[in-house]
XYZ file of C-alpha atoms in Angstrom:
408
model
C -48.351 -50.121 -29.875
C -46.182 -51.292 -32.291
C -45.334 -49.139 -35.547
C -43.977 -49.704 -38.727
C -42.673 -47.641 -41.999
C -44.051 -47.590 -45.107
C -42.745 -46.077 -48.284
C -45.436 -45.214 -50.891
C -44.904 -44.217 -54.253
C -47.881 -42.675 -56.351
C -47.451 -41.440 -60.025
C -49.803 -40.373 -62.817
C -50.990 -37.143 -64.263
C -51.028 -34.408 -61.524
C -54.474 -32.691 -60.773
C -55.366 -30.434 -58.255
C -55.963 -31.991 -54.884
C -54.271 -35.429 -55.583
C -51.624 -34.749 -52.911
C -54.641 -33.875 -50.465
C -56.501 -36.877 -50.839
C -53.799 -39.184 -49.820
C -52.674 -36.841 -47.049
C -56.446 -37.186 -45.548
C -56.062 -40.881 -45.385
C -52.615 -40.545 -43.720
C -54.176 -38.407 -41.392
C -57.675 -40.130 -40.473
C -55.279 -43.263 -39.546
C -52.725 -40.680 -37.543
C -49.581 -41.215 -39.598
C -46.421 -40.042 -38.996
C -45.215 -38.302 -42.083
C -41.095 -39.340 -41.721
C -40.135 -37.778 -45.162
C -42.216 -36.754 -48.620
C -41.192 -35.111 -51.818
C -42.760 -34.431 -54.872
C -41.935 -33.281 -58.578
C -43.755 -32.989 -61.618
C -42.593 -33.741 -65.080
C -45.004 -32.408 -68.292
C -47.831 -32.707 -65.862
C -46.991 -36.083 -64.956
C -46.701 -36.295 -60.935
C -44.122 -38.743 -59.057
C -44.786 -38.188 -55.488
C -43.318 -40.492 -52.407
C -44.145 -40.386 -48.990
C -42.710 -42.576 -46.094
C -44.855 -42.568 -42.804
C -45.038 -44.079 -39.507
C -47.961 -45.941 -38.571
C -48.941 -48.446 -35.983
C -49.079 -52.040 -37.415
C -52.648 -52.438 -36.855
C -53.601 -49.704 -39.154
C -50.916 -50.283 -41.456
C -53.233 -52.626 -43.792
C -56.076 -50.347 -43.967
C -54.034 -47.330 -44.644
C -52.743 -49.077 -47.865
C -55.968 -50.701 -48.400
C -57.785 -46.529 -48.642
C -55.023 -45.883 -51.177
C -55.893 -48.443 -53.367
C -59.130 -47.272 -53.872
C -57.901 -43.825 -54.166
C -55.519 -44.283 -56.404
C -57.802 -45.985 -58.325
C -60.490 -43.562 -58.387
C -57.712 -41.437 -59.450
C -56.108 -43.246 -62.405
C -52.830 -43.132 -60.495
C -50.807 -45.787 -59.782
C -49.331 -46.670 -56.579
C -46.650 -48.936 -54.635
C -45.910 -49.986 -51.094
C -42.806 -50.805 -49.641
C -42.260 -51.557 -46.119
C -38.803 -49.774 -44.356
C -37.402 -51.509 -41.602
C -35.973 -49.965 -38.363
C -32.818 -50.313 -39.215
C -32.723 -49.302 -42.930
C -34.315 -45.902 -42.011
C -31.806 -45.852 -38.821
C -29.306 -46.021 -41.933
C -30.673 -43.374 -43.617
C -31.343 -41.407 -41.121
C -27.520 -41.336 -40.421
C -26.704 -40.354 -44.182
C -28.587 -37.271 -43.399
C -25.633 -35.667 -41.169
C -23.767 -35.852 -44.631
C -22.435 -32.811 -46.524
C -24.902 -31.252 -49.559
C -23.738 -29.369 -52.122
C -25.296 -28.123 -55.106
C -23.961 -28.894 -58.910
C -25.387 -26.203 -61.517
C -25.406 -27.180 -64.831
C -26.008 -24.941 -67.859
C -25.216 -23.677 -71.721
C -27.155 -22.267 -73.847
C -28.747 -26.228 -74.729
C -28.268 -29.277 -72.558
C -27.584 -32.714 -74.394
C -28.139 -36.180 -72.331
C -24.816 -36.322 -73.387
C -23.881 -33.541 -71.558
C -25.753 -34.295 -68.299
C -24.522 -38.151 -68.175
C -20.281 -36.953 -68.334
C -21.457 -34.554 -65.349
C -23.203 -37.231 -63.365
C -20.743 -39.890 -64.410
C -17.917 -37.425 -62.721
C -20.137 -36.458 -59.400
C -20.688 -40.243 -59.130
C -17.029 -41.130 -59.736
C -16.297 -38.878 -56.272
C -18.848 -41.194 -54.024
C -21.629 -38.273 -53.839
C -25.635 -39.111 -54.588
C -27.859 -37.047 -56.325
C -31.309 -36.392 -53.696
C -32.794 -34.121 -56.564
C -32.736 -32.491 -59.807
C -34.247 -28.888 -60.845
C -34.489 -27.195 -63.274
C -34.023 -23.577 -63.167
C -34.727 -22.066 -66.843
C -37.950 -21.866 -68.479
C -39.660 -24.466 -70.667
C -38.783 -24.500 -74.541
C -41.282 -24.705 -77.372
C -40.443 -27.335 -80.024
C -42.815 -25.543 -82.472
C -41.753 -22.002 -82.017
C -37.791 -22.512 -81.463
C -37.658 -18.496 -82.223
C -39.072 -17.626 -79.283
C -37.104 -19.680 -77.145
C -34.037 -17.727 -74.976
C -31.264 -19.695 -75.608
C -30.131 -20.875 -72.037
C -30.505 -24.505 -70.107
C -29.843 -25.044 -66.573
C -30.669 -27.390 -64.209
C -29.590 -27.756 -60.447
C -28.127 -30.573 -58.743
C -28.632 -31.490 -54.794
C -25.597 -34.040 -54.125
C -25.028 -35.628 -50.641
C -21.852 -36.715 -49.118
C -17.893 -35.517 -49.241
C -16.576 -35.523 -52.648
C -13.295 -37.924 -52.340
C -11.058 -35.536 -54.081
C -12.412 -31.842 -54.960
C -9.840 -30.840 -56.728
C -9.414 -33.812 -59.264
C -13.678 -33.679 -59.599
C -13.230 -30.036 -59.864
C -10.671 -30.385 -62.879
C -12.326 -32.871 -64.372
C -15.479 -30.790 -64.319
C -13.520 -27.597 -65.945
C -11.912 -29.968 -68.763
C -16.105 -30.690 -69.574
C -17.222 -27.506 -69.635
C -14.188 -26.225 -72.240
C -14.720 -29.662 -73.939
C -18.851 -29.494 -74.141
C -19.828 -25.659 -74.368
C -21.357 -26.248 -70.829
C -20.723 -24.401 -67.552
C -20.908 -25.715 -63.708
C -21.169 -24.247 -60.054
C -20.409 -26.815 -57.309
C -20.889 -24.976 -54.257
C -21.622 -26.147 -50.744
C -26.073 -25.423 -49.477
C -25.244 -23.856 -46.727
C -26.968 -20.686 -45.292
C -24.899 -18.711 -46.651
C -25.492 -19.332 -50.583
C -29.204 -18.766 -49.722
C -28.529 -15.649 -48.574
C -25.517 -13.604 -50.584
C -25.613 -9.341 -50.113
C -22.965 -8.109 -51.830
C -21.672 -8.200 -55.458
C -18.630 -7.000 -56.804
C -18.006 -7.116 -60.486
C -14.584 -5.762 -62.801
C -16.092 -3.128 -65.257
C -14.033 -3.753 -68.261
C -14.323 -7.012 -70.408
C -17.137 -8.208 -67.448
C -19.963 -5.631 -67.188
C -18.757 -4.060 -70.859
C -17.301 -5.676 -73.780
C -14.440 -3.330 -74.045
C -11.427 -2.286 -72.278
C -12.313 1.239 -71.778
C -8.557 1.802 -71.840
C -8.127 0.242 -75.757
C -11.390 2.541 -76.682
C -9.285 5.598 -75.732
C -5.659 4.802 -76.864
C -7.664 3.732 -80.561
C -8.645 7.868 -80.517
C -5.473 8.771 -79.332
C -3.758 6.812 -81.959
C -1.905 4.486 -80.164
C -4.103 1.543 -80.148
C -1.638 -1.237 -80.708
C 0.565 -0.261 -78.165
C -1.772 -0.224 -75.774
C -3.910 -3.175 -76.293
C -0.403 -5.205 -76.369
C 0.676 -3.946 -73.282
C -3.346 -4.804 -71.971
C -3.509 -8.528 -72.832
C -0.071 -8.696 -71.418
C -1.387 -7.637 -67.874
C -4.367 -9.385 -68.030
C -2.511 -12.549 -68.537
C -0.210 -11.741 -65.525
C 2.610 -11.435 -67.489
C 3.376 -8.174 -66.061
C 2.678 -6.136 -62.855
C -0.792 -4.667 -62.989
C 0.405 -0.971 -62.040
C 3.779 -1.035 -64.203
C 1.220 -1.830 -67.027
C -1.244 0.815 -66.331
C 0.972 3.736 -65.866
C 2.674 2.864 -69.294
C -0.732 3.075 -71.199
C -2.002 5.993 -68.986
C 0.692 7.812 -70.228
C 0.159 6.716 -74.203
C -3.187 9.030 -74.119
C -1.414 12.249 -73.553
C -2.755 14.935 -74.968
C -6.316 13.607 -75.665
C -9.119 15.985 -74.963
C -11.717 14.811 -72.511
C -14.951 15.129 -74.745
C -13.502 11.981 -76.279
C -14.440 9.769 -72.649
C -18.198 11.117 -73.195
C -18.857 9.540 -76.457
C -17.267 6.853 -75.910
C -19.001 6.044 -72.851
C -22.833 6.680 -74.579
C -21.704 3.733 -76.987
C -20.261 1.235 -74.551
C -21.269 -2.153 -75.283
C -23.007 -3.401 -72.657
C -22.749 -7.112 -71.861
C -25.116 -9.484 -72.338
C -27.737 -9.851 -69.722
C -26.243 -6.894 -67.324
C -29.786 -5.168 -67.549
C -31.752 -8.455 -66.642
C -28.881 -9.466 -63.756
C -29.042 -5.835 -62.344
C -33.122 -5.464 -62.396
C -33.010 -8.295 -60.285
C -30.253 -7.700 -57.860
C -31.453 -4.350 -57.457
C -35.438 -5.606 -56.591
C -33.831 -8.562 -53.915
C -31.854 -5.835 -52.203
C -28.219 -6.874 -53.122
C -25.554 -4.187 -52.542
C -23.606 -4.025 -56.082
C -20.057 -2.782 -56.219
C -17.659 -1.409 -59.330
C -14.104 -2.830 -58.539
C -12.265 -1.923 -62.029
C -8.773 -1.507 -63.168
C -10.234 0.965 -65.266
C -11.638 4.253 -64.975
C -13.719 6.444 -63.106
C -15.855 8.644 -65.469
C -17.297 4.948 -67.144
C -17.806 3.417 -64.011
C -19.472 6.628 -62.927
C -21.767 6.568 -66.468
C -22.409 2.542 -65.254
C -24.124 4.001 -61.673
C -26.243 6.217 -63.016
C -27.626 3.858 -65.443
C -27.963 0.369 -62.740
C -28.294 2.708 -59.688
C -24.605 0.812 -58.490
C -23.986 1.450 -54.999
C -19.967 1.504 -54.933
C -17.639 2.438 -57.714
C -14.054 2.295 -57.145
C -11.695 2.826 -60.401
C -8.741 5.088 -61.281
C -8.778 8.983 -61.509
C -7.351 10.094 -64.715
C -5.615 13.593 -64.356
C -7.024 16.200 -66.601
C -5.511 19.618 -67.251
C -6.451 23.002 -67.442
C -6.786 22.713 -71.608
C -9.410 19.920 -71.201
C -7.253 17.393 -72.305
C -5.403 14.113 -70.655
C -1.929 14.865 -69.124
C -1.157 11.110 -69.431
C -0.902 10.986 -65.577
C -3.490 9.487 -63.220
C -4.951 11.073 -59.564
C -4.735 8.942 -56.764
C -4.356 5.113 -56.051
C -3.927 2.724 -58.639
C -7.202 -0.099 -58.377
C -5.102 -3.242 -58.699
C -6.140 -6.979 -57.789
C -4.578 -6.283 -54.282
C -6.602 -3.057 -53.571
C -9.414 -4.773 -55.814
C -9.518 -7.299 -52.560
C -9.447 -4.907 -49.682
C -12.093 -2.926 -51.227
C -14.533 -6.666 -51.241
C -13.563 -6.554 -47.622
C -14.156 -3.379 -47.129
C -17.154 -2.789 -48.811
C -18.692 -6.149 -46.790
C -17.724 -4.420 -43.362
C -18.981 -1.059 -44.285
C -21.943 -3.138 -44.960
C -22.274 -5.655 -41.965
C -22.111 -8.435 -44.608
C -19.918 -11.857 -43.901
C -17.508 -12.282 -46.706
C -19.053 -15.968 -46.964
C -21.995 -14.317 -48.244
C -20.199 -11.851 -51.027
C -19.745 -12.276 -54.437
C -16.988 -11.222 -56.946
C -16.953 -11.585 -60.654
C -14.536 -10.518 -63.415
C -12.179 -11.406 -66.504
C -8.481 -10.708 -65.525
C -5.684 -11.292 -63.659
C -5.992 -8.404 -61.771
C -9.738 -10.357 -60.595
C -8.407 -13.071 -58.885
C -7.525 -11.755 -55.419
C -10.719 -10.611 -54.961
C -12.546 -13.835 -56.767
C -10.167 -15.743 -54.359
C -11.622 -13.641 -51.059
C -15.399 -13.588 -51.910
C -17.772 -16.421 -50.591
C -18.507 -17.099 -54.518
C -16.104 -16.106 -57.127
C -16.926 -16.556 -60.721
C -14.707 -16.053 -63.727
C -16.525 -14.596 -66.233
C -15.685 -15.411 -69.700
C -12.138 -14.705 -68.333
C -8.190 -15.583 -69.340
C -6.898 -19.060 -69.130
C -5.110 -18.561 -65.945
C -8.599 -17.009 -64.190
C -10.859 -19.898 -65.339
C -7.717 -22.399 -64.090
C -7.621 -20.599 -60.219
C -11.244 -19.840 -59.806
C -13.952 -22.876 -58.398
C -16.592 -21.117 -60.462
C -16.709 -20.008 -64.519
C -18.736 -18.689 -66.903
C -17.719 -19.376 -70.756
C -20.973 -20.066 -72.510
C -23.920 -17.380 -71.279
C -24.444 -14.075 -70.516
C -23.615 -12.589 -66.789
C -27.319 -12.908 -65.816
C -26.027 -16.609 -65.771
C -25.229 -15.805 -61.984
C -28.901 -15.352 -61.377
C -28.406 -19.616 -61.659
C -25.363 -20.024 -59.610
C -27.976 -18.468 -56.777
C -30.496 -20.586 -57.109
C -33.099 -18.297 -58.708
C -35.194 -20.174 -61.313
C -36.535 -18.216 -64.198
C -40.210 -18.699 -63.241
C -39.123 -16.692 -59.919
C -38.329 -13.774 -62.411
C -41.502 -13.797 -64.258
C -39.451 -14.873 -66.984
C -40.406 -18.484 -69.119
C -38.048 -18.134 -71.654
């Protein structure tokens, strides 16, 4: 018997058991279903479904949806495929998909058409838009969080990543916006292990600054800290030069200081969650030891690797350190290490921080993000954070908000 395709295309307000009425037609007439997706907008449904029928029945099949869709107040279209149009699109299928996150703390149509306007620019198609953050009230603004994002599913080979990847950074500084492009493969449905810097990324200090400002040599230290972060100096030049600043300051200093770190925003959300999917969570920080230690305790953090500072027998800082320095190079080998200790590919690792000292290891891990980081980290890393908190990376992995229990 001869068959034939058929696209149809119902819309109207969604109910319960629309979808299964039409499906019972398809089935009483023993349709082929070749493709179907569905999405509903304020409780308006758009729903398409292409099947494979044999000619004969073809007529009636559309004929029962009529009358369903008008029992239904729905309205409905037909269009027949031919063989060799859904050949063709059958052969786009073998394409590359990648997914484009969008997000900010709003999201203007402005904002969404320069995006869409640069993925089309690079010859990829958009199959389907989420979105990933909770609906907004327009009558209680108050209550609202303060965070957009929608998610992007692109097909096809971008013609030049880099340029669309430049482009897309010069929007995001431009438009208070941040993106993720990042292939759908297996492997970002199914990351393990996350490494974040401590200092400027988890906390909203340099632990370092906090003790040279007690120690009285503040300036001098923080000067000699933005200087390394910007990778104008060697990491471990830098670090014994300010280690050696806080001579002489006694240790009950690193306690308070630690009870009043300022935690950054959305660490406890991001954390509760990584912690209930099972992710293994790693310190990798430039800094030290007794905060990243405090940090554990608090997030139950699985790894914490930092620098030792020597203390002597008077309780008080001998301006030396214990031990090997934490720099970006040992920052890396620790990712890798960590991952193997772990039985975890490095495709499906993640590594997030602010400095210099970051980028080896956000240039080994399957996903690195920048996180409100230096100039010279948000220019050499594919992924960047400037505008939310860090349980923005919940969105760079797909979780929506209503997966949290979380509308806001």
């Amino acid at each position: 018997m001869r068959k034939e395709q058929i696209l149809i295309s119902i819309t109207g307000q969604d109910r319960p058991g629309l979808t299964a009425s039409f499906m019972e037609i398809f089935a009483r007439h023993d349709a082929n279903i070749l493709d179907i997706g569905q999405a509903d907008i304020h409780s308006t449904l758009s729903l398409g479904v292409l099947i494979r029928v044999e000619e004969r029945q073809s007529g009636q099949v559309m004929k029962e949806c009529l009358f369903k869709a008008n029992e239904l107040s729905v309205n409905i279209s037909f269009q027949a495929v031919s063989d060799d149009a859904y050949e063709d699109w059958v052969g786009q299928q073998g394409k590359n998909r990648y997914i484009l996150t969008v997000m900010g703390r709003t999201l203007t149509a402005s904002q969404i058409a320069g995006a869409t306007k640069i993925i089309a620019s690079q010859g990829l198609n958009i199959d389907s838009i989420l979105r990933l953050t909770g609906r907004v009230s327009i009558r209680h603004p108050e209550e609202n969080k303060r965070r957009s994002c929608i998610e992007l599913s692109l097909r096809g080979e971008p013609e030049d990543r880099a340029k669309m990847q430049g482009e897309l950074m010069r929007m995001s500084k431009e438009n208070a916006i941040d993106f993720s492009f990042q292939k759908d493969d297996m492997y970002r449905r199914m990351r393990r292990l996350i490494c974040f810097d401590m200092d400027s990324t988890l906390i909203q200090t340099e632990c370092i600054d906090e003790l040279a400002e007690r120690a009285g040599v503040g300036d001098q230290v923080k000067a000699i800290t933005a200087s390394a972060m910007r990778g104008e100096i060697d990491f471990k030049e830098s670090f014994t030069r300010r280690v050696a600043l806080l001579k002489g300051l006694d240790v009950s200093v690193m306690k308070d200081i630690a009870e009043h770190l300022p935690i950054t925003e959305g660490t406890d959300r991001l954390m509760a969650v990584l912690k209930r999917c099972g992710y293994k969570i790693a310190i990798l920080s430039g800094g030290f030891t007794y905060f990243g230690e405090y940090l554990r305790k608090r997030y139950s953090i699985d790894y914490v690797y930092a620098n030792e500072l020597e203390i002597g027998d008077d309780g008080k800082l001998t301006g030396r350190y214990v031990g090997e320095i934490v720099d970006g190079h040992r920052k890396a080998e620790l990712l890798k290490l960590i991952a193997q200790v772990e039985h975890v590919n490095l495709a499906q690792t993640i590594a997030v921080g602010d400095g210099a000292n970051d980028l080896p290891m956000i240039s080994e891990a399957g996903l690195g993000i920048a996180f409100h980081a230096k100039p010279r980290v948000v220019a050499n890393a594919e992924q960047s954070i400037n505008t939310l908190g860090l349980d923005a990376i919940l969105y760079f992995l797909g979780f929506k908000d209503s997966y949290l229990g979380d509308q806001g």
